[in-house]
Amino acid sequence: MAIAPPYKSNAPDPAHPRNGFDRFFEITARGSTLSREVRGGLATFFTMAYIVVLNPLILGGAVDGDGKKLSIPALAAATALVAGLMTILMGVVGRFPMALAAGLGVNALVAYEIAPQMTWADAMGLVVIEGVLIAILVLTGLRTAVFRAVPTQLKTAIGVGIGLFLTIIGLVDAGFVRRIPDAANTTVPVGLGISGKIVSWPLLVFVVGLLVTIVLVVRRVRGAILIGILASTVLAIVVEAVANVGPSFVNGKPNPHGWALNVPELPKKVVDVPDLSLLGNFNVLDSWTRVGWLIPLMFVFTLLITDFFDTMGTMVAIGQEGSMLDERGTPPRAKEILLVDSIAAAAGGAASVSSSTSYVESAAGVAEGARTGVANLVTGVLFLLAMFLAPLSLVVPFEAASTALVVVGFLMMTAVRTIDWTDYEIAIPAFLTIALMPFTYSISNGIGAGVISFVVVKLAKGKAREVHPLLYGVAVLFVLYFLRGPIESVVL
Protein backbone atom coordinates (compact mmCIF):
# COMPACT_ATOMS: atom_id res chain seq x y z
CA MET A 1 0.00 0.00 0.00
CA ALA A 2 1.46 3.35 -1.04
CA ILE A 3 1.16 6.49 1.04
CA ALA A 4 -1.14 9.25 -0.06
CA PRO A 5 0.30 12.27 -1.88
CA PRO A 6 0.69 15.37 0.32
CA TYR A 7 -1.81 17.44 -1.66
CA LYS A 8 -5.23 16.83 -3.17
CA SER A 9 -5.41 16.82 -6.93
CA ASN A 10 -7.42 19.43 -8.82
CA ALA A 11 -6.76 17.74 -12.15
CA PRO A 12 -9.65 17.08 -14.54
CA ASP A 13 -11.07 13.67 -15.38
CA PRO A 14 -8.16 11.28 -16.24
CA ALA A 15 -10.18 9.99 -19.17
CA HIS A 16 -9.94 13.38 -20.87
CA PRO A 17 -6.32 14.54 -21.30
CA ARG A 18 -5.96 18.16 -22.36
CA ASN A 19 -3.71 17.56 -25.40
CA GLY A 20 -1.15 15.24 -26.98
CA PHE A 21 1.58 16.30 -24.55
CA ASP A 22 -0.72 15.52 -21.63
CA ARG A 23 -1.67 12.17 -23.20
CA PHE A 24 1.94 11.12 -23.84
CA PHE A 25 3.16 11.89 -20.33
CA GLU A 26 -0.15 10.91 -18.68
CA ILE A 27 -0.17 14.10 -16.63
CA THR A 28 -3.92 14.17 -16.05
CA ALA A 29 -4.19 10.39 -15.86
CA ARG A 30 -1.79 10.37 -12.91
CA GLY A 31 -3.66 13.16 -11.15
CA SER A 32 -1.01 15.81 -11.73
CA THR A 33 -0.79 19.22 -13.37
CA LEU A 34 1.90 20.99 -15.37
CA SER A 35 2.59 23.44 -12.53
CA ARG A 36 3.15 20.57 -10.10
CA GLU A 37 5.52 18.88 -12.51
CA VAL A 38 7.53 22.09 -12.88
CA ARG A 39 7.68 22.58 -9.11
CA GLY A 40 8.69 18.96 -8.67
CA GLY A 41 11.42 19.24 -11.28
CA LEU A 42 12.81 22.34 -9.61
CA ALA A 43 12.77 20.72 -6.16
CA THR A 44 14.57 17.63 -7.45
CA PHE A 45 17.26 19.72 -9.12
CA PHE A 46 17.92 21.81 -6.04
CA THR A 47 18.23 18.75 -3.80
CA MET A 48 20.75 17.01 -6.07
CA ALA A 49 22.56 19.89 -7.81
CA TYR A 50 25.39 19.35 -5.33
CA ILE A 51 26.57 16.39 -7.42
CA VAL A 52 27.91 18.80 -10.06
CA VAL A 53 30.35 20.01 -7.40
CA LEU A 54 30.85 16.89 -5.29
CA ASN A 55 31.48 14.31 -8.02
CA PRO A 56 34.42 16.28 -9.48
CA LEU A 57 35.90 16.67 -5.99
CA ILE A 58 35.75 12.91 -5.37
CA LEU A 59 37.06 11.79 -8.76
CA GLY A 60 39.39 14.73 -9.22
CA GLY A 61 41.03 14.12 -5.86
CA ALA A 62 42.28 10.62 -6.79
CA VAL A 63 45.07 9.39 -9.04
CA ASP A 64 45.11 6.36 -11.33
CA GLY A 65 47.76 3.66 -11.61
CA ASP A 66 49.90 5.98 -13.73
CA GLY A 67 49.68 8.83 -11.20
CA LYS A 68 47.37 10.94 -13.38
CA LYS A 69 44.41 13.07 -12.25
CA LEU A 70 41.23 14.07 -14.04
CA SER A 71 40.47 17.75 -14.65
CA ILE A 72 37.93 19.04 -12.11
CA PRO A 73 36.32 21.61 -14.50
CA ALA A 74 35.99 18.90 -17.16
CA LEU A 75 34.46 16.52 -14.58
CA ALA A 76 31.94 19.17 -13.54
CA ALA A 77 30.86 19.79 -17.14
CA ALA A 78 30.60 16.07 -17.96
CA THR A 79 28.71 15.35 -14.72
CA ALA A 80 26.11 18.00 -15.56
CA LEU A 81 25.87 16.87 -19.20
CA VAL A 82 25.27 13.18 -18.40
CA ALA A 83 22.86 14.03 -15.58
CA GLY A 84 20.87 16.30 -17.87
CA LEU A 85 20.68 13.94 -20.85
CA MET A 86 19.93 10.80 -18.82
CA THR A 87 17.32 12.55 -16.68
CA ILE A 88 15.55 13.77 -19.82
CA LEU A 89 15.80 10.28 -21.34
CA MET A 90 14.18 8.85 -18.22
CA GLY A 91 11.42 11.41 -18.55
CA VAL A 92 10.71 10.62 -22.20
CA VAL A 93 11.17 6.84 -22.16
CA GLY A 94 10.42 5.85 -18.56
CA ARG A 95 7.98 8.75 -18.04
CA PHE A 96 8.76 8.48 -14.35
CA PRO A 97 9.82 11.37 -12.06
CA MET A 98 13.23 9.92 -11.18
CA ALA A 99 16.37 11.91 -11.99
CA LEU A 100 19.78 10.39 -12.64
CA ALA A 101 23.37 11.52 -12.07
CA ALA A 102 26.78 10.17 -11.11
CA GLY A 103 26.25 7.79 -8.21
CA LEU A 104 27.76 8.57 -4.82
CA GLY A 105 29.52 5.57 -3.34
CA VAL A 106 30.09 4.16 -6.79
CA ASN A 107 32.27 7.16 -7.68
CA ALA A 108 34.34 6.61 -4.53
CA LEU A 109 34.76 2.94 -5.45
CA VAL A 110 35.97 3.94 -8.92
CA ALA A 111 38.25 6.68 -7.61
CA TYR A 112 39.93 4.94 -4.67
CA GLU A 113 39.77 1.22 -5.42
CA ILE A 114 39.54 0.67 -9.19
CA ALA A 115 41.48 3.55 -10.80
CA PRO A 116 44.64 3.16 -8.65
CA GLN A 117 45.14 -0.31 -10.17
CA MET A 118 44.84 0.81 -13.81
CA THR A 119 44.34 3.95 -15.88
CA TRP A 120 41.29 6.22 -15.66
CA ALA A 121 40.26 5.08 -19.15
CA ASP A 122 40.47 1.42 -18.06
CA ALA A 123 38.44 2.08 -14.89
CA MET A 124 35.72 3.89 -16.83
CA GLY A 125 35.73 1.04 -19.34
CA LEU A 126 34.71 -1.35 -16.54
CA VAL A 127 31.83 0.99 -15.70
CA VAL A 128 30.71 0.85 -19.34
CA ILE A 129 30.87 -2.96 -19.28
CA GLU A 130 28.77 -3.02 -16.11
CA GLY A 131 26.15 -0.78 -17.68
CA VAL A 132 25.95 -2.95 -20.79
CA LEU A 133 25.54 -6.10 -18.67
CA ILE A 134 22.66 -4.54 -16.73
CA ALA A 135 21.02 -3.48 -20.00
CA ILE A 136 21.21 -7.09 -21.21
CA LEU A 137 19.58 -8.26 -17.96
CA VAL A 138 16.78 -5.73 -18.52
CA LEU A 139 16.22 -6.69 -22.16
CA THR A 140 16.09 -10.39 -21.28
CA GLY A 141 13.51 -9.62 -18.59
CA LEU A 142 15.65 -10.96 -15.75
CA ARG A 143 16.01 -7.66 -13.90
CA THR A 144 12.27 -7.03 -13.98
CA ALA A 145 11.58 -10.63 -12.92
CA VAL A 146 13.90 -10.28 -9.92
CA PHE A 147 12.16 -7.06 -8.97
CA ARG A 148 8.76 -8.75 -9.04
CA ALA A 149 10.05 -11.71 -7.04
CA VAL A 150 10.61 -9.51 -3.99
CA PRO A 151 7.59 -9.70 -1.60
CA THR A 152 5.39 -6.59 -1.54
CA GLN A 153 5.91 -5.87 2.17
CA LEU A 154 9.65 -6.15 1.72
CA LYS A 155 9.40 -3.59 -1.09
CA THR A 156 7.53 -1.34 1.33
CA ALA A 157 10.35 -1.77 3.84
CA ILE A 158 12.83 -0.78 1.13
CA GLY A 159 10.95 2.49 0.62
CA VAL A 160 10.83 3.19 4.35
CA GLY A 161 14.53 2.39 4.73
CA ILE A 162 15.37 4.77 1.92
CA GLY A 163 13.31 7.43 3.69
CA LEU A 164 15.48 7.05 6.78
CA PHE A 165 18.56 6.96 4.54
CA LEU A 166 17.49 10.27 3.00
CA THR A 167 17.01 11.71 6.46
CA ILE A 168 20.50 10.79 7.64
CA ILE A 169 21.96 12.11 4.36
CA GLY A 170 20.20 15.42 4.95
CA LEU A 171 21.25 15.67 8.60
CA VAL A 172 24.88 14.77 7.84
CA ASP A 173 25.14 17.02 4.76
CA ALA A 174 23.82 19.93 6.80
CA GLY A 175 26.30 19.22 9.61
CA PHE A 176 23.46 18.74 12.11
CA VAL A 177 24.77 15.22 12.75
CA ARG A 178 28.57 14.87 12.73
CA ARG A 179 31.17 12.21 13.29
CA ILE A 180 32.85 12.70 16.65
CA PRO A 181 36.59 13.34 16.06
CA ASP A 182 37.69 10.93 18.80
CA ALA A 183 35.08 8.30 17.94
CA ALA A 184 37.72 5.57 18.32
CA ASN A 185 37.96 6.41 22.02
CA THR A 186 34.26 6.59 22.77
CA THR A 187 31.16 4.43 22.41
CA VAL A 188 29.33 7.32 20.68
CA PRO A 189 30.32 7.55 16.97
CA VAL A 190 28.22 10.61 16.05
CA GLY A 191 26.79 13.63 17.80
CA LEU A 192 24.70 16.77 17.44
CA GLY A 193 26.27 19.71 15.65
CA ILE A 194 29.61 20.92 17.00
CA SER A 195 30.40 19.24 20.33
CA GLY A 196 26.71 18.66 20.92
CA LYS A 197 25.72 22.27 20.28
CA ILE A 198 24.22 24.35 17.49
CA VAL A 199 26.88 27.06 17.48
CA SER A 200 27.39 27.93 13.81
CA TRP A 201 25.48 30.09 11.36
CA PRO A 202 25.07 27.29 8.76
CA LEU A 203 23.47 25.03 11.40
CA LEU A 204 21.10 27.82 12.37
CA VAL A 205 20.14 28.29 8.72
CA PHE A 206 19.38 24.56 8.46
CA VAL A 207 17.26 24.50 11.63
CA VAL A 208 15.29 27.62 10.68
CA GLY A 209 14.81 26.33 7.12
CA LEU A 210 13.65 22.94 8.38
CA LEU A 211 11.13 24.49 10.76
CA VAL A 212 9.81 26.78 8.02
CA THR A 213 9.45 23.82 5.65
CA ILE A 214 7.67 21.74 8.30
CA VAL A 215 5.19 24.54 8.97
CA LEU A 216 4.51 24.93 5.24
CA VAL A 217 3.99 21.17 4.80
CA VAL A 218 1.66 20.96 7.82
CA ARG A 219 -0.36 23.88 6.46
CA ARG A 220 -0.53 22.11 3.05
CA VAL A 221 1.06 25.03 1.22
CA ARG A 222 1.67 24.23 -2.43
CA GLY A 223 5.35 24.14 -3.22
CA ALA A 224 6.22 23.85 0.49
CA ILE A 225 9.48 21.96 -0.02
CA LEU A 226 10.68 24.16 -2.88
CA ILE A 227 9.74 27.32 -0.96
CA GLY A 228 11.66 25.97 2.01
CA ILE A 229 14.80 25.45 -0.09
CA LEU A 230 14.59 28.91 -1.67
CA ALA A 231 13.84 30.65 1.64
CA SER A 232 16.75 28.85 3.31
CA THR A 233 19.05 29.87 0.45
CA VAL A 234 18.06 33.52 0.72
CA LEU A 235 18.67 33.39 4.48
CA ALA A 236 22.04 31.72 3.87
CA ILE A 237 23.10 34.41 1.39
CA VAL A 238 22.18 37.14 3.89
CA VAL A 239 24.01 35.35 6.71
CA GLU A 240 27.15 34.90 4.61
CA ALA A 241 27.08 38.54 3.53
CA VAL A 242 26.84 39.72 7.15
CA ALA A 243 28.90 37.13 9.05
CA ASN A 244 31.42 36.09 6.34
CA VAL A 245 31.30 32.47 7.51
CA GLY A 246 33.35 30.95 4.68
CA PRO A 247 33.79 27.31 3.59
CA SER A 248 34.30 24.26 5.81
CA PHE A 249 37.94 24.10 4.71
CA VAL A 250 40.19 27.17 4.61
CA ASN A 251 43.69 26.77 3.19
CA GLY A 252 43.47 23.02 3.70
CA LYS A 253 42.47 23.34 7.35
CA PRO A 254 39.00 22.36 8.66
CA ASN A 255 36.61 25.12 9.64
CA PRO A 256 33.77 23.38 11.54
CA HIS A 257 31.74 26.59 11.58
CA GLY A 258 31.83 26.95 7.78
CA TRP A 259 29.40 25.96 5.03
CA ALA A 260 29.54 22.24 4.18
CA LEU A 261 30.17 22.56 0.42
CA ASN A 262 28.77 25.60 -1.39
CA VAL A 263 29.34 29.04 0.10
CA PRO A 264 26.02 30.88 -0.47
CA GLU A 265 27.04 34.12 -2.12
CA LEU A 266 26.02 35.76 -5.36
CA PRO A 267 28.59 34.74 -8.00
CA LYS A 268 30.80 37.28 -9.75
CA LYS A 269 30.62 35.24 -12.95
CA VAL A 270 27.37 33.69 -14.16
CA VAL A 271 28.21 32.05 -17.51
CA ASP A 272 31.20 29.83 -18.27
CA VAL A 273 32.15 27.67 -21.29
CA PRO A 274 32.04 23.94 -20.37
CA ASP A 275 35.07 21.69 -20.86
CA LEU A 276 33.90 18.43 -22.48
CA SER A 277 37.34 16.94 -23.12
CA LEU A 278 36.67 13.81 -21.02
CA LEU A 279 33.87 12.50 -23.22
CA GLY A 280 34.76 9.15 -24.78
CA ASN A 281 37.90 8.70 -22.67
CA PHE A 282 37.34 5.03 -21.80
CA ASN A 283 38.83 1.65 -22.72
CA VAL A 284 37.04 -1.67 -22.20
CA LEU A 285 39.93 -4.07 -22.91
CA ASP A 286 43.25 -2.86 -21.48
CA SER A 287 42.37 -3.43 -17.80
CA TRP A 288 42.01 -7.17 -18.41
CA THR A 289 45.55 -7.44 -19.80
CA ARG A 290 47.10 -5.03 -17.29
CA VAL A 291 45.90 -6.61 -14.00
CA GLY A 292 44.51 -9.98 -15.10
CA TRP A 293 40.91 -11.10 -15.44
CA LEU A 294 39.97 -11.66 -11.79
CA ILE A 295 40.38 -8.10 -10.44
CA PRO A 296 38.26 -6.48 -13.20
CA LEU A 297 35.69 -9.28 -12.81
CA MET A 298 35.31 -8.60 -9.06
CA PHE A 299 35.04 -4.87 -9.65
CA VAL A 300 32.39 -5.32 -12.36
CA PHE A 301 30.43 -7.67 -10.06
CA THR A 302 30.53 -5.13 -7.22
CA LEU A 303 29.41 -2.30 -9.51
CA LEU A 304 26.66 -4.46 -11.00
CA ILE A 305 25.19 -5.54 -7.65
CA THR A 306 25.26 -1.98 -6.32
CA ASP A 307 23.58 -0.45 -9.39
CA PHE A 308 21.18 -3.37 -9.85
CA PHE A 309 19.55 -3.13 -6.44
CA ASP A 310 20.04 0.56 -5.60
CA THR A 311 17.85 1.48 -8.55
CA MET A 312 15.20 -1.08 -7.64
CA GLY A 313 15.01 0.36 -4.14
CA THR A 314 14.91 3.93 -5.37
CA MET A 315 12.22 3.13 -7.93
CA VAL A 316 10.02 1.56 -5.24
CA ALA A 317 10.57 4.43 -2.82
CA ILE A 318 9.66 7.10 -5.36
CA GLY A 319 6.66 5.14 -6.65
CA GLN A 320 5.51 4.60 -3.08
CA GLU A 321 5.85 8.28 -2.21
CA GLY A 322 3.74 9.24 -5.24
CA SER A 323 1.14 6.43 -4.89
CA MET A 324 2.24 5.09 -8.28
CA LEU A 325 2.72 1.40 -7.44
CA ASP A 326 0.35 -1.39 -8.46
CA GLU A 327 -0.84 -4.17 -6.16
CA ARG A 328 2.51 -5.97 -6.59
CA GLY A 329 4.49 -2.90 -5.64
CA THR A 330 5.60 -2.23 -9.23
CA PRO A 331 5.62 1.25 -10.82
CA PRO A 332 4.34 1.87 -14.37
CA ARG A 333 6.76 1.18 -17.25
CA ALA A 334 9.17 -0.61 -14.92
CA LYS A 335 11.11 -2.22 -17.78
CA GLU A 336 11.67 1.11 -19.52
CA ILE A 337 12.76 2.72 -16.25
CA LEU A 338 15.32 -0.01 -15.60
CA LEU A 339 16.58 0.12 -19.19
CA VAL A 340 17.24 3.87 -19.06
CA ASP A 341 19.02 3.40 -15.74
CA SER A 342 21.34 0.81 -17.28
CA ILE A 343 22.04 3.08 -20.26
CA ALA A 344 22.90 5.84 -17.79
CA ALA A 345 25.44 3.59 -16.06
CA ALA A 346 27.25 3.01 -19.35
CA ALA A 347 26.95 6.68 -20.33
CA GLY A 348 28.56 7.74 -17.07
CA GLY A 349 31.56 5.53 -17.77
CA ALA A 350 31.80 6.76 -21.35
CA ALA A 351 31.91 10.36 -20.09
CA SER A 352 34.48 9.58 -17.33
CA VAL A 353 32.14 10.55 -14.46
CA SER A 354 31.64 6.97 -13.13
CA SER A 355 28.33 5.13 -13.19
CA SER A 356 25.23 7.32 -13.35
CA THR A 357 22.23 6.03 -11.48
CA SER A 358 18.83 7.03 -10.15
CA TYR A 359 18.73 9.51 -7.28
CA VAL A 360 16.51 9.00 -4.29
CA GLU A 361 16.51 12.79 -3.86
CA SER A 362 13.93 12.70 -6.66
CA ALA A 363 11.45 11.96 -3.89
CA ALA A 364 11.65 15.66 -3.01
CA GLY A 365 10.12 16.42 -6.41
CA VAL A 366 7.46 13.76 -5.96
CA ALA A 367 6.59 15.27 -2.60
CA GLU A 368 6.04 18.54 -4.47
CA GLY A 369 3.49 16.80 -6.71
CA ALA A 370 5.58 15.40 -9.59
CA ARG A 371 4.09 12.20 -11.00
CA THR A 372 5.38 12.04 -14.59
CA GLY A 373 8.43 12.44 -16.77
CA VAL A 374 7.66 16.13 -17.29
CA ALA A 375 9.40 16.87 -13.99
CA ASN A 376 12.47 15.16 -15.44
CA LEU A 377 12.43 17.50 -18.42
CA VAL A 378 12.65 20.43 -16.03
CA THR A 379 15.40 18.85 -13.92
CA GLY A 380 17.32 17.69 -16.99
CA VAL A 381 17.27 21.09 -18.68
CA LEU A 382 18.52 22.70 -15.48
CA PHE A 383 21.43 20.25 -15.37
CA LEU A 384 22.28 21.08 -18.98
CA LEU A 385 22.16 24.78 -18.14
CA ALA A 386 24.41 24.06 -15.15
CA MET A 387 27.19 23.26 -17.64
CA PHE A 388 27.14 26.91 -18.66
CA LEU A 389 25.78 28.39 -15.44
CA ALA A 390 28.02 26.46 -13.06
CA PRO A 391 28.51 29.51 -10.77
CA LEU A 392 24.74 29.72 -10.15
CA SER A 393 24.55 26.03 -9.24
CA LEU A 394 26.99 26.78 -6.42
CA VAL A 395 24.69 29.27 -4.69
CA VAL A 396 22.46 26.75 -2.86
CA PRO A 397 24.35 25.30 0.15
CA PHE A 398 23.87 21.84 1.61
CA GLU A 399 22.30 23.45 4.67
CA ALA A 400 19.45 24.83 2.52
CA ALA A 401 18.84 21.82 0.26
CA SER A 402 19.05 19.28 3.08
CA THR A 403 15.83 20.53 4.66
CA ALA A 404 13.95 18.86 1.81
CA LEU A 405 15.61 15.49 2.41
CA VAL A 406 14.58 15.41 6.06
CA VAL A 407 10.96 16.28 5.32
CA VAL A 408 10.78 13.76 2.46
CA GLY A 409 12.25 11.16 4.80
CA PHE A 410 9.26 11.68 7.09
CA LEU A 411 6.78 11.37 4.22
CA MET A 412 8.34 8.08 3.10
CA MET A 413 8.50 6.79 6.67
CA THR A 414 4.71 6.87 7.00
CA ALA A 415 4.38 3.74 4.82
CA VAL A 416 5.82 1.68 7.69
CA ARG A 417 2.28 1.28 8.99
CA THR A 418 1.41 -1.08 6.12
CA ILE A 419 3.92 -3.74 7.24
CA ASP A 420 2.49 -6.55 9.40
CA TRP A 421 4.77 -6.30 12.44
CA THR A 422 2.99 -9.22 14.11
CA ASP A 423 4.26 -11.62 11.42
CA TYR A 424 7.91 -12.15 12.29
CA GLU A 425 8.57 -13.95 9.00
CA ILE A 426 8.27 -10.65 7.16
CA ALA A 427 8.74 -8.21 10.06
CA ILE A 428 12.33 -9.25 10.85
CA PRO A 429 13.56 -9.00 7.23
CA ALA A 430 11.69 -5.70 6.94
CA PHE A 431 13.33 -4.39 10.10
CA LEU A 432 16.82 -5.34 8.91
CA THR A 433 16.15 -3.70 5.55
CA ILE A 434 14.96 -0.48 7.17
CA ALA A 435 17.71 -0.34 9.81
CA LEU A 436 20.76 -1.19 7.73
CA MET A 437 20.18 1.35 4.96
CA PRO A 438 20.81 4.43 7.12
CA PHE A 439 23.18 2.70 9.55
CA THR A 440 25.50 1.38 6.81
CA TYR A 441 24.86 4.31 4.43
CA SER A 442 23.93 1.92 1.62
CA ILE A 443 20.68 0.97 -0.10
CA SER A 444 22.18 -2.27 -1.41
CA ASN A 445 23.30 -3.39 2.06
CA GLY A 446 19.76 -2.97 3.38
CA ILE A 447 18.17 -4.85 0.49
CA GLY A 448 20.76 -7.62 0.78
CA ALA A 449 20.16 -8.08 4.50
CA GLY A 450 16.41 -8.17 3.94
CA VAL A 451 16.55 -10.72 1.13
CA ILE A 452 19.01 -13.05 2.87
CA SER A 453 17.13 -12.99 6.18
CA PHE A 454 13.79 -13.52 4.40
CA VAL A 455 15.10 -16.64 2.66
CA VAL A 456 16.73 -17.97 5.85
CA VAL A 457 13.57 -17.43 7.92
CA LYS A 458 11.36 -19.16 5.34
CA LEU A 459 13.74 -22.13 5.15
CA ALA A 460 13.86 -22.37 8.95
CA LYS A 461 10.06 -22.42 9.05
CA GLY A 462 9.88 -25.15 6.42
CA LYS A 463 8.24 -22.82 3.90
CA ALA A 464 10.79 -23.03 1.10
CA ARG A 465 8.04 -23.11 -1.54
CA GLU A 466 6.85 -19.65 -0.50
CA VAL A 467 10.12 -18.16 -1.73
CA HIS A 468 10.29 -17.27 -5.42
CA PRO A 469 13.05 -19.32 -7.11
CA LEU A 470 14.77 -16.17 -8.35
CA LEU A 471 15.02 -14.92 -4.78
CA TYR A 472 17.28 -17.84 -3.88
CA GLY A 473 19.68 -16.78 -6.62
CA VAL A 474 19.55 -13.17 -5.43
CA ALA A 475 20.29 -14.27 -1.87
CA VAL A 476 23.35 -16.22 -3.04
CA LEU A 477 24.60 -13.20 -5.00
CA PHE A 478 24.23 -11.00 -1.94
CA VAL A 479 26.13 -13.52 0.18
CA LEU A 480 28.97 -13.30 -2.34
CA TYR A 481 28.64 -9.51 -2.30
CA PHE A 482 28.99 -9.32 1.49
CA LEU A 483 31.87 -11.82 1.45
CA ARG A 484 33.75 -10.20 -1.43
CA GLY A 485 36.47 -8.97 0.97
CA PRO A 486 37.48 -12.45 2.17
CA ILE A 487 37.00 -13.87 -1.32
CA GLU A 488 39.32 -11.24 -2.83
CA SER A 489 41.95 -11.85 -0.11
CA VAL A 490 41.97 -15.58 -0.94
CA VAL A 491 41.84 -15.57 -4.73
CA LEU A 492 43.66 -12.36 -5.66
PDB file of C-alpha atoms in Angstrom, residues 1-5 156 319-325 415 417-418:
ATOM      1  CA  MET A   1       0.000   0.000   0.000  1.00  0.00           C
ATOM      2  CA  ALA A   2       1.462   3.345  -1.038  1.00  0.00           C
ATOM      3  CA  ILE A   3       1.161   6.488   1.042  1.00  0.00           C
ATOM      4  CA  ALA A   4      -1.139   9.250  -0.064  1.00  0.00           C
ATOM      5  CA  PRO A   5       0.296  12.272  -1.876  1.00  0.00           C
ATOM      6  CA  THR A 156       7.527  -1.336   1.325  1.00  0.00           C
ATOM      7  CA  GLY A 319       6.659   5.145  -6.652  1.00  0.00           C
ATOM      8  CA  GLN A 320       5.510   4.602  -3.081  1.00  0.00           C
ATOM      9  CA  GLU A 321       5.852   8.283  -2.214  1.00  0.00           C
ATOM     10  CA  GLY A 322       3.744   9.237  -5.241  1.00  0.00           C
ATOM     11  CA  SER A 323       1.140   6.433  -4.889  1.00  0.00           C
ATOM     12  CA  MET A 324       2.243   5.091  -8.282  1.00  0.00           C
ATOM     13  CA  LEU A 325       2.717   1.398  -7.443  1.00  0.00           C
ATOM     14  CA  ALA A 415       4.384   3.743   4.818  1.00  0.00           C
ATOM     15  CA  ARG A 417       2.277   1.281   8.994  1.00  0.00           C
ATOM     16  CA  THR A 418       1.408  -1.078   6.121  1.00  0.00           C
TER      17      THR A 418
END
